[in-house]
Amino acid sequence: MAHQFEPLQNDLIIRTAWGQKVERPPMWVMRQAGRYLPEYHEAKGKHDFFECCRSPEIASTLTLQPIERFAGLVDAAIIFSDILVIPQAMGMTVEMMDKVGPHFPNPLRDPQDDQYSEVLGKKVDVAQELDYVYKAITLTRHKLKGRVPLFGFCGAPWTLLCYMVEGGGSKMFAKIKTWIYKYPKASKDLLQKISEVCVEYLALQVKAGAQLIQVFDSWAGELSPSSFKEFSLPYLTYISENLPKRLKEMGLDPVPMVVFAKGAWYALHSLCDLGYQVVGLDWLQDPAEAVKVRGNRPIVFQGNADPGVLYGSKEAITSVVEEMVKGFGGGKQGWIANLGHGITPGVKPDDLKFYFEEIHRLGGS
């Protein structure tokens, strides 16, 4: 039984993502529901991070905070959740450590490790294990009342495998490099398994009410161009090819798909051929150069200001917006305005508001 939601009042980002000509560039930012907002800390209270993800009520409240604060400026909501709910659903323990970030007390050590066989062999009940995410999406859609569309998302297989093996963030990535160069087959078997879980997870998010989806390959920049072709691209492609098929099987319409491979500037040409409607760019890409690489392919770009500019002066923010509007071709087609990565915790919300206002002013003229 399909959910009944109020009609969408602002479909700008959906029209843009499908490649249509629009009146101005739509905008949102990654991590827009997060620690830079004072109201985030009030709503989160004493709850641990993953408790917030698992509570549809708290997750939906946090998702809506930027929509309410920046009403009329922001054109999409993204569900408050985390990419690491997939390793949790696959049977691994993940904790969020204060000031440190995610931590796996028992990461995958090597393919001979019992845990590797358990994770690889586990029949993951994606509907049951991640039910709290779908409930949060449905509740958020009701609370949004059609104001803006809602993004669902997942981590990319390569990035998830990095976390599962490294046990958290890393500077050297020595453990995962050991895996791909010493145990390539075992690595690929698990990447394939993760990809299958991702497809089902995204499909169920769409069923619950997500209107666009994004795949975050946060650690793509740790791979060499040839390793990226071997250990990331095939799995990003698996998702883009199989999600539309799965949605069709479920009697659901396709939704726009975004791929964001942070740091993989060298792979932009390939990323434009994967079957995603939108390619997210980080701040290492020059907008005008990216447009040249895209050529006449009907790909929409999303990005890409350095999040650090929001610590700067109004003149610095205006200058970056001018460069993006010009570089991405004026903003009336083929560009969703965003940052080149997630907004950082020390940013003042009013400085983000100014960034949005400048995109409206310069992109809508």
Coordinates of C-alpha atoms in Angstrom, one line a residue:
M1 CA 0.0 0.0 0.0
A2 CA 1.6 3.3 -1.1
H3 CA 1.8 6.1 1.4
Q4 CA -0.5 9.2 0.8
F5 CA 1.5 12.5 1.0
E6 CA 0.6 16.1 0.4
P7 CA 1.4 17.3 -3.1
L8 CA 4.8 18.9 -3.6
Q9 CA 4.8 22.7 -3.7
N10 CA 8.5 23.1 -4.7
D11 CA 9.7 20.5 -7.2
L12 CA 12.6 22.7 -8.4
I13 CA 15.4 20.2 -7.5
I14 CA 13.6 17.3 -9.0
R15 CA 13.1 19.1 -12.3
T16 CA 16.7 20.2 -12.3
A17 CA 17.9 16.7 -11.5
W18 CA 16.0 15.3 -14.5
G19 CA 17.9 17.8 -16.7
Q20 CA 15.1 20.3 -17.3
K21 CA 15.6 24.1 -17.8
V22 CA 14.6 25.9 -14.6
E23 CA 14.1 29.5 -13.2
R24 CA 17.0 29.4 -10.8
P25 CA 19.5 26.8 -9.3
P26 CA 18.0 24.7 -6.5
M27 CA 20.1 24.5 -3.3
W28 CA 20.7 22.5 -0.2
V29 CA 23.9 21.5 1.7
M30 CA 25.2 18.2 2.9
R31 CA 25.0 17.8 6.7
Q32 CA 22.5 20.7 6.7
A33 CA 20.7 19.0 9.7
G34 CA 23.6 19.0 12.1
R35 CA 25.9 20.3 14.8
Y36 CA 26.3 23.9 13.5
L37 CA 22.6 24.5 14.4
P38 CA 21.9 25.4 18.1
E39 CA 18.5 23.8 17.8
Y40 CA 20.2 20.5 16.8
H41 CA 21.8 20.3 20.2
E42 CA 18.5 21.1 22.0
A43 CA 16.5 18.4 20.0
K44 CA 19.3 15.8 20.4
G45 CA 19.5 16.4 24.2
K46 CA 21.3 13.5 26.0
H47 CA 20.6 11.0 23.2
D48 CA 23.5 9.3 21.6
F49 CA 24.0 9.9 17.9
F50 CA 22.7 6.5 16.7
E51 CA 19.7 6.7 19.2
C52 CA 18.7 9.9 17.2
C53 CA 19.0 8.0 14.0
R54 CA 16.8 5.1 15.4
S55 CA 14.1 7.4 16.7
P56 CA 11.8 8.4 13.8
E57 CA 10.5 11.3 15.9
I58 CA 14.0 12.8 16.7
A59 CA 15.4 12.0 13.2
S60 CA 12.4 13.8 11.5
T61 CA 12.7 16.8 13.9
L62 CA 16.4 17.2 13.0
T63 CA 15.7 16.7 9.3
L64 CA 13.2 19.6 9.4
Q65 CA 15.3 22.1 11.3
P66 CA 17.2 23.6 8.3
I67 CA 13.9 23.6 6.3
E68 CA 12.3 25.7 9.0
R69 CA 15.3 28.0 9.7
F70 CA 16.0 28.6 6.0
A71 CA 12.4 28.6 4.8
G72 CA 12.1 29.8 1.2
L73 CA 15.9 29.4 0.7
V74 CA 16.6 25.7 0.8
D75 CA 15.0 23.4 -1.8
A76 CA 15.5 19.9 -0.4
A77 CA 15.6 18.0 2.9
I78 CA 17.9 15.0 3.5
I79 CA 16.9 12.4 6.1
F80 CA 18.9 12.6 9.3
S81 CA 20.7 9.2 9.4
D82 CA 24.2 7.9 8.8
I83 CA 26.0 5.9 6.2
L84 CA 27.1 3.3 8.8
V85 CA 23.6 1.9 9.5
I86 CA 24.4 -0.6 6.7
P87 CA 27.4 -2.2 8.5
Q88 CA 25.2 -2.3 11.6
A89 CA 22.5 -4.1 9.6
M90 CA 25.1 -6.5 8.3
G91 CA 25.9 -7.5 11.9
M92 CA 28.8 -5.2 12.9
T93 CA 28.9 -2.9 16.0
V94 CA 29.4 0.8 15.4
E95 CA 29.6 3.4 18.1
M96 CA 29.8 7.2 17.7
M97 CA 32.6 8.5 19.9
D98 CA 32.4 12.1 21.1
K99 CA 35.0 14.3 19.3
V100 CA 36.4 11.2 17.5
G101 CA 33.6 10.1 15.2
P102 CA 32.5 6.5 14.3
H103 CA 34.3 3.6 15.9
F104 CA 34.0 -0.1 15.2
P105 CA 35.3 -1.9 18.4
N106 CA 35.7 -5.1 16.3
P107 CA 36.6 -4.3 12.7
L108 CA 37.2 -6.9 10.0
R109 CA 40.8 -8.1 10.4
D110 CA 41.4 -10.4 7.4
P111 CA 39.4 -12.8 5.2
Q112 CA 40.3 -15.7 7.6
D113 CA 38.6 -13.9 10.4
D114 CA 35.3 -15.6 11.5
Q115 CA 33.6 -12.2 11.4
Y116 CA 34.3 -11.9 7.7
S117 CA 32.5 -15.2 6.9
E118 CA 29.6 -14.2 9.1
V119 CA 29.2 -10.8 7.5
L120 CA 29.6 -12.2 4.0
G121 CA 27.2 -15.1 4.7
K122 CA 24.5 -13.2 6.7
K123 CA 21.1 -13.0 5.0
V124 CA 20.4 -9.3 5.7
D125 CA 16.8 -8.6 6.3
V126 CA 17.1 -5.0 4.9
A127 CA 13.4 -4.2 5.5
Q128 CA 13.5 -5.4 9.2
E129 CA 17.0 -4.2 10.2
L130 CA 16.6 -0.7 8.9
D131 CA 12.9 -0.2 9.5
Y132 CA 13.6 2.8 11.7
V133 CA 15.0 4.7 8.7
Y134 CA 11.9 4.1 6.6
K135 CA 9.6 5.1 9.5
A136 CA 11.7 8.3 9.8
I137 CA 11.3 9.0 6.1
T138 CA 7.6 8.5 6.1
L139 CA 7.1 10.6 9.2
T140 CA 9.3 13.4 7.7
R141 CA 7.3 13.4 4.5
H142 CA 4.1 13.9 6.4
K143 CA 5.7 16.7 8.5
L144 CA 7.1 18.4 5.4
K145 CA 3.6 18.8 4.0
G146 CA 5.0 19.1 0.5
R147 CA 7.3 22.1 1.3
V148 CA 10.4 20.5 -0.4
P149 CA 11.4 17.1 -1.6
L150 CA 13.2 14.6 0.7
F151 CA 16.5 12.9 -0.1
G152 CA 17.3 9.4 1.0
F153 CA 20.9 8.2 0.9
C154 CA 23.5 5.5 1.6
G155 CA 27.2 5.1 1.7
A156 CA 29.0 3.7 -1.3
P157 CA 30.3 0.2 -1.0
W158 CA 34.0 1.2 -1.2
T159 CA 33.6 3.8 1.6
L160 CA 31.6 1.4 3.8
L161 CA 34.2 -1.3 3.4
C162 CA 36.9 1.2 4.4
Y163 CA 35.1 1.8 7.7
M164 CA 34.4 -1.9 8.3
V165 CA 38.1 -2.7 7.9
E166 CA 39.8 0.4 9.3
G167 CA 37.4 0.6 12.3
G168 CA 36.8 4.3 11.8
G169 CA 38.3 7.3 9.9
S170 CA 41.9 7.0 9.0
K171 CA 44.9 9.1 7.8
M172 CA 46.9 6.3 6.2
F173 CA 44.2 3.7 5.2
A174 CA 46.9 1.0 5.6
K175 CA 44.4 -1.7 6.6
I176 CA 42.0 -1.3 3.7
K177 CA 45.0 -1.0 1.3
T178 CA 46.3 -4.3 2.6
W179 CA 42.9 -5.8 1.9
I180 CA 42.6 -4.6 -1.7
Y181 CA 46.2 -5.3 -2.7
K182 CA 46.6 -8.6 -0.7
Y183 CA 43.0 -10.0 -0.7
P184 CA 41.4 -8.5 -3.8
K185 CA 38.9 -11.4 -4.3
A186 CA 37.7 -11.3 -0.7
S187 CA 37.4 -7.5 -0.9
K188 CA 35.3 -7.7 -4.1
D189 CA 33.0 -10.4 -2.7
L190 CA 32.2 -8.2 0.3
L191 CA 31.9 -5.0 -2.0
Q192 CA 29.3 -7.0 -4.1
K193 CA 27.4 -8.0 -0.9
I194 CA 27.3 -4.4 0.3
S195 CA 26.1 -3.2 -3.1
E196 CA 23.2 -5.6 -3.0
V197 CA 22.2 -4.3 0.5
C198 CA 22.5 -0.7 -0.8
V199 CA 20.1 -1.3 -3.7
E200 CA 17.5 -2.8 -1.4
Y201 CA 18.0 -0.2 1.2
L202 CA 17.6 2.7 -1.3
A203 CA 14.5 1.1 -2.9
L204 CA 12.9 0.7 0.5
Q205 CA 13.7 4.4 1.3
V206 CA 11.9 5.4 -2.0
K207 CA 9.0 3.2 -1.0
A208 CA 8.8 5.0 2.4
G209 CA 8.8 8.4 0.7
A210 CA 12.3 9.4 -0.4
Q211 CA 12.0 11.5 -3.7
L212 CA 15.7 11.5 -4.6
I213 CA 18.7 9.4 -3.5
Q214 CA 22.4 10.1 -3.1
V215 CA 25.3 7.7 -2.8
F216 CA 28.2 9.0 -0.7
D217 CA 31.6 7.7 -1.7
S218 CA 33.4 9.8 1.0
W219 CA 36.8 7.9 0.7
A220 CA 36.9 7.7 -3.1
G221 CA 39.9 10.0 -3.1
E222 CA 42.0 7.4 -1.3
L223 CA 42.2 5.2 -4.4
S224 CA 44.5 5.6 -7.3
P225 CA 42.7 6.0 -10.7
S226 CA 43.2 2.3 -11.6
S227 CA 42.2 1.0 -8.2
F228 CA 39.1 3.3 -8.3
K229 CA 38.1 1.6 -11.6
E230 CA 38.5 -1.8 -9.9
F231 CA 37.2 -1.3 -6.3
S232 CA 34.7 1.5 -6.5
L233 CA 33.3 2.2 -10.0
P234 CA 31.8 -1.3 -10.6
Y235 CA 29.8 -1.1 -7.4
L236 CA 28.6 2.4 -8.0
T237 CA 27.5 1.2 -11.4
Y238 CA 25.8 -1.9 -9.8
I239 CA 23.7 0.5 -7.7
S240 CA 22.7 2.8 -10.6
E241 CA 21.8 -0.1 -12.9
N242 CA 19.9 -2.1 -10.3
L243 CA 18.0 0.5 -8.2
P244 CA 15.7 1.5 -11.1
K245 CA 15.1 -2.2 -11.9
R246 CA 14.2 -2.9 -8.2
L247 CA 11.9 0.1 -8.1
K248 CA 10.1 -1.1 -11.2
E249 CA 9.7 -4.6 -9.6
M250 CA 8.1 -2.8 -6.6
G251 CA 5.8 -0.8 -8.8
L252 CA 7.5 2.5 -8.0
D253 CA 8.6 5.2 -10.4
P254 CA 12.3 5.9 -10.8
V255 CA 13.8 8.8 -8.8
P256 CA 16.8 11.0 -9.6
M257 CA 20.1 9.5 -8.4
V258 CA 23.2 11.4 -7.3
V259 CA 26.7 10.0 -6.9
F260 CA 29.2 11.9 -4.8
A261 CA 32.7 10.5 -5.0
K262 CA 34.7 12.9 -2.9
G263 CA 38.3 13.4 -4.0
A264 CA 37.9 11.4 -7.2
W265 CA 38.4 14.4 -9.5
Y266 CA 40.5 12.1 -11.8
A267 CA 37.4 10.0 -12.4
L268 CA 34.9 12.8 -13.4
H269 CA 34.8 11.6 -17.1
S270 CA 33.8 8.1 -15.9
L271 CA 31.4 9.3 -13.2
C272 CA 29.4 11.1 -15.9
D273 CA 28.8 7.7 -17.7
L274 CA 27.6 5.6 -14.7
G275 CA 23.8 6.2 -15.2
Y276 CA 23.4 8.7 -12.3
Q277 CA 21.5 11.8 -13.3
V278 CA 23.5 14.0 -11.0
V279 CA 27.3 14.0 -10.2
G280 CA 28.3 15.7 -7.0
L281 CA 31.6 17.7 -7.1
D282 CA 33.9 18.5 -4.2
W283 CA 35.7 21.8 -4.0
L284 CA 38.9 20.4 -5.7
Q285 CA 37.0 20.7 -9.0
D286 CA 36.9 23.9 -11.0
P287 CA 33.3 24.4 -12.2
A288 CA 34.2 25.6 -15.7
E289 CA 36.7 22.7 -16.1
A290 CA 34.1 20.2 -14.9
V291 CA 31.7 21.5 -17.5
K292 CA 34.3 21.0 -20.2
V293 CA 34.8 17.3 -19.1
R294 CA 31.0 16.8 -19.1
G295 CA 30.8 17.9 -22.7
N296 CA 27.3 17.4 -24.1
R297 CA 26.3 14.6 -21.8
P298 CA 23.0 15.4 -20.0
I299 CA 24.5 15.2 -16.6
V300 CA 23.6 17.7 -13.8
F301 CA 26.4 18.8 -11.4
Q302 CA 25.9 19.4 -7.7
G303 CA 28.3 21.4 -5.6
N304 CA 30.8 22.6 -5.0
A305 CA 32.0 25.5 -2.8
D306 CA 34.7 24.9 -0.2
P307 CA 32.8 24.5 3.1
G308 CA 35.6 26.5 4.7
V309 CA 34.4 29.7 2.8
L310 CA 31.5 29.9 5.3
Y311 CA 34.1 30.9 7.9
G312 CA 35.1 33.8 5.7
S313 CA 33.9 37.3 4.9
K314 CA 30.7 38.1 3.0
E315 CA 32.9 39.2 0.1
A316 CA 34.6 35.8 0.1
I317 CA 31.3 34.0 0.0
T318 CA 29.9 36.2 -2.8
S319 CA 33.1 35.6 -4.8
V320 CA 32.7 31.8 -4.6
V321 CA 29.1 32.0 -5.6
E322 CA 29.9 34.2 -8.6
E323 CA 32.5 31.7 -9.7
M324 CA 30.1 28.8 -9.4
V325 CA 27.2 30.6 -11.2
K326 CA 29.5 31.6 -14.1
G327 CA 31.4 28.3 -14.2
F328 CA 28.3 26.1 -14.1
G329 CA 26.7 28.2 -16.9
G330 CA 24.3 30.6 -15.2
G331 CA 22.3 28.3 -13.0
K332 CA 19.2 27.8 -15.2
Q333 CA 20.1 24.2 -16.2
G334 CA 22.4 21.4 -15.1
W335 CA 23.4 22.7 -11.6
I336 CA 22.2 22.0 -8.1
A337 CA 24.0 24.4 -5.7
N338 CA 25.6 22.8 -2.7
L339 CA 28.9 22.7 -0.9
G340 CA 31.8 20.6 -2.0
H341 CA 31.4 18.5 1.2
G342 CA 29.3 18.6 4.4
I343 CA 28.9 21.9 6.3
T344 CA 31.4 22.0 9.3
P345 CA 30.3 22.3 12.9
G346 CA 31.8 25.8 13.6
V347 CA 29.9 27.6 10.9
K348 CA 27.4 30.3 12.0
P349 CA 23.9 29.6 10.6
D350 CA 23.6 33.2 9.4
D351 CA 26.7 32.8 7.2
L352 CA 25.1 29.8 5.5
K353 CA 21.9 31.8 5.1
F354 CA 23.9 34.5 3.3
Y355 CA 25.4 31.8 1.0
F356 CA 21.9 30.7 0.1
E357 CA 20.7 34.3 -0.4
E358 CA 23.6 35.0 -2.8
I359 CA 22.8 31.9 -4.8
H360 CA 19.2 33.1 -5.1
R361 CA 20.4 36.6 -6.0
L362 CA 23.1 35.7 -8.5
G363 CA 21.6 32.5 -9.9
G364 CA 18.1 33.8 -10.4
S365 CA 19.0 36.9 -12.3

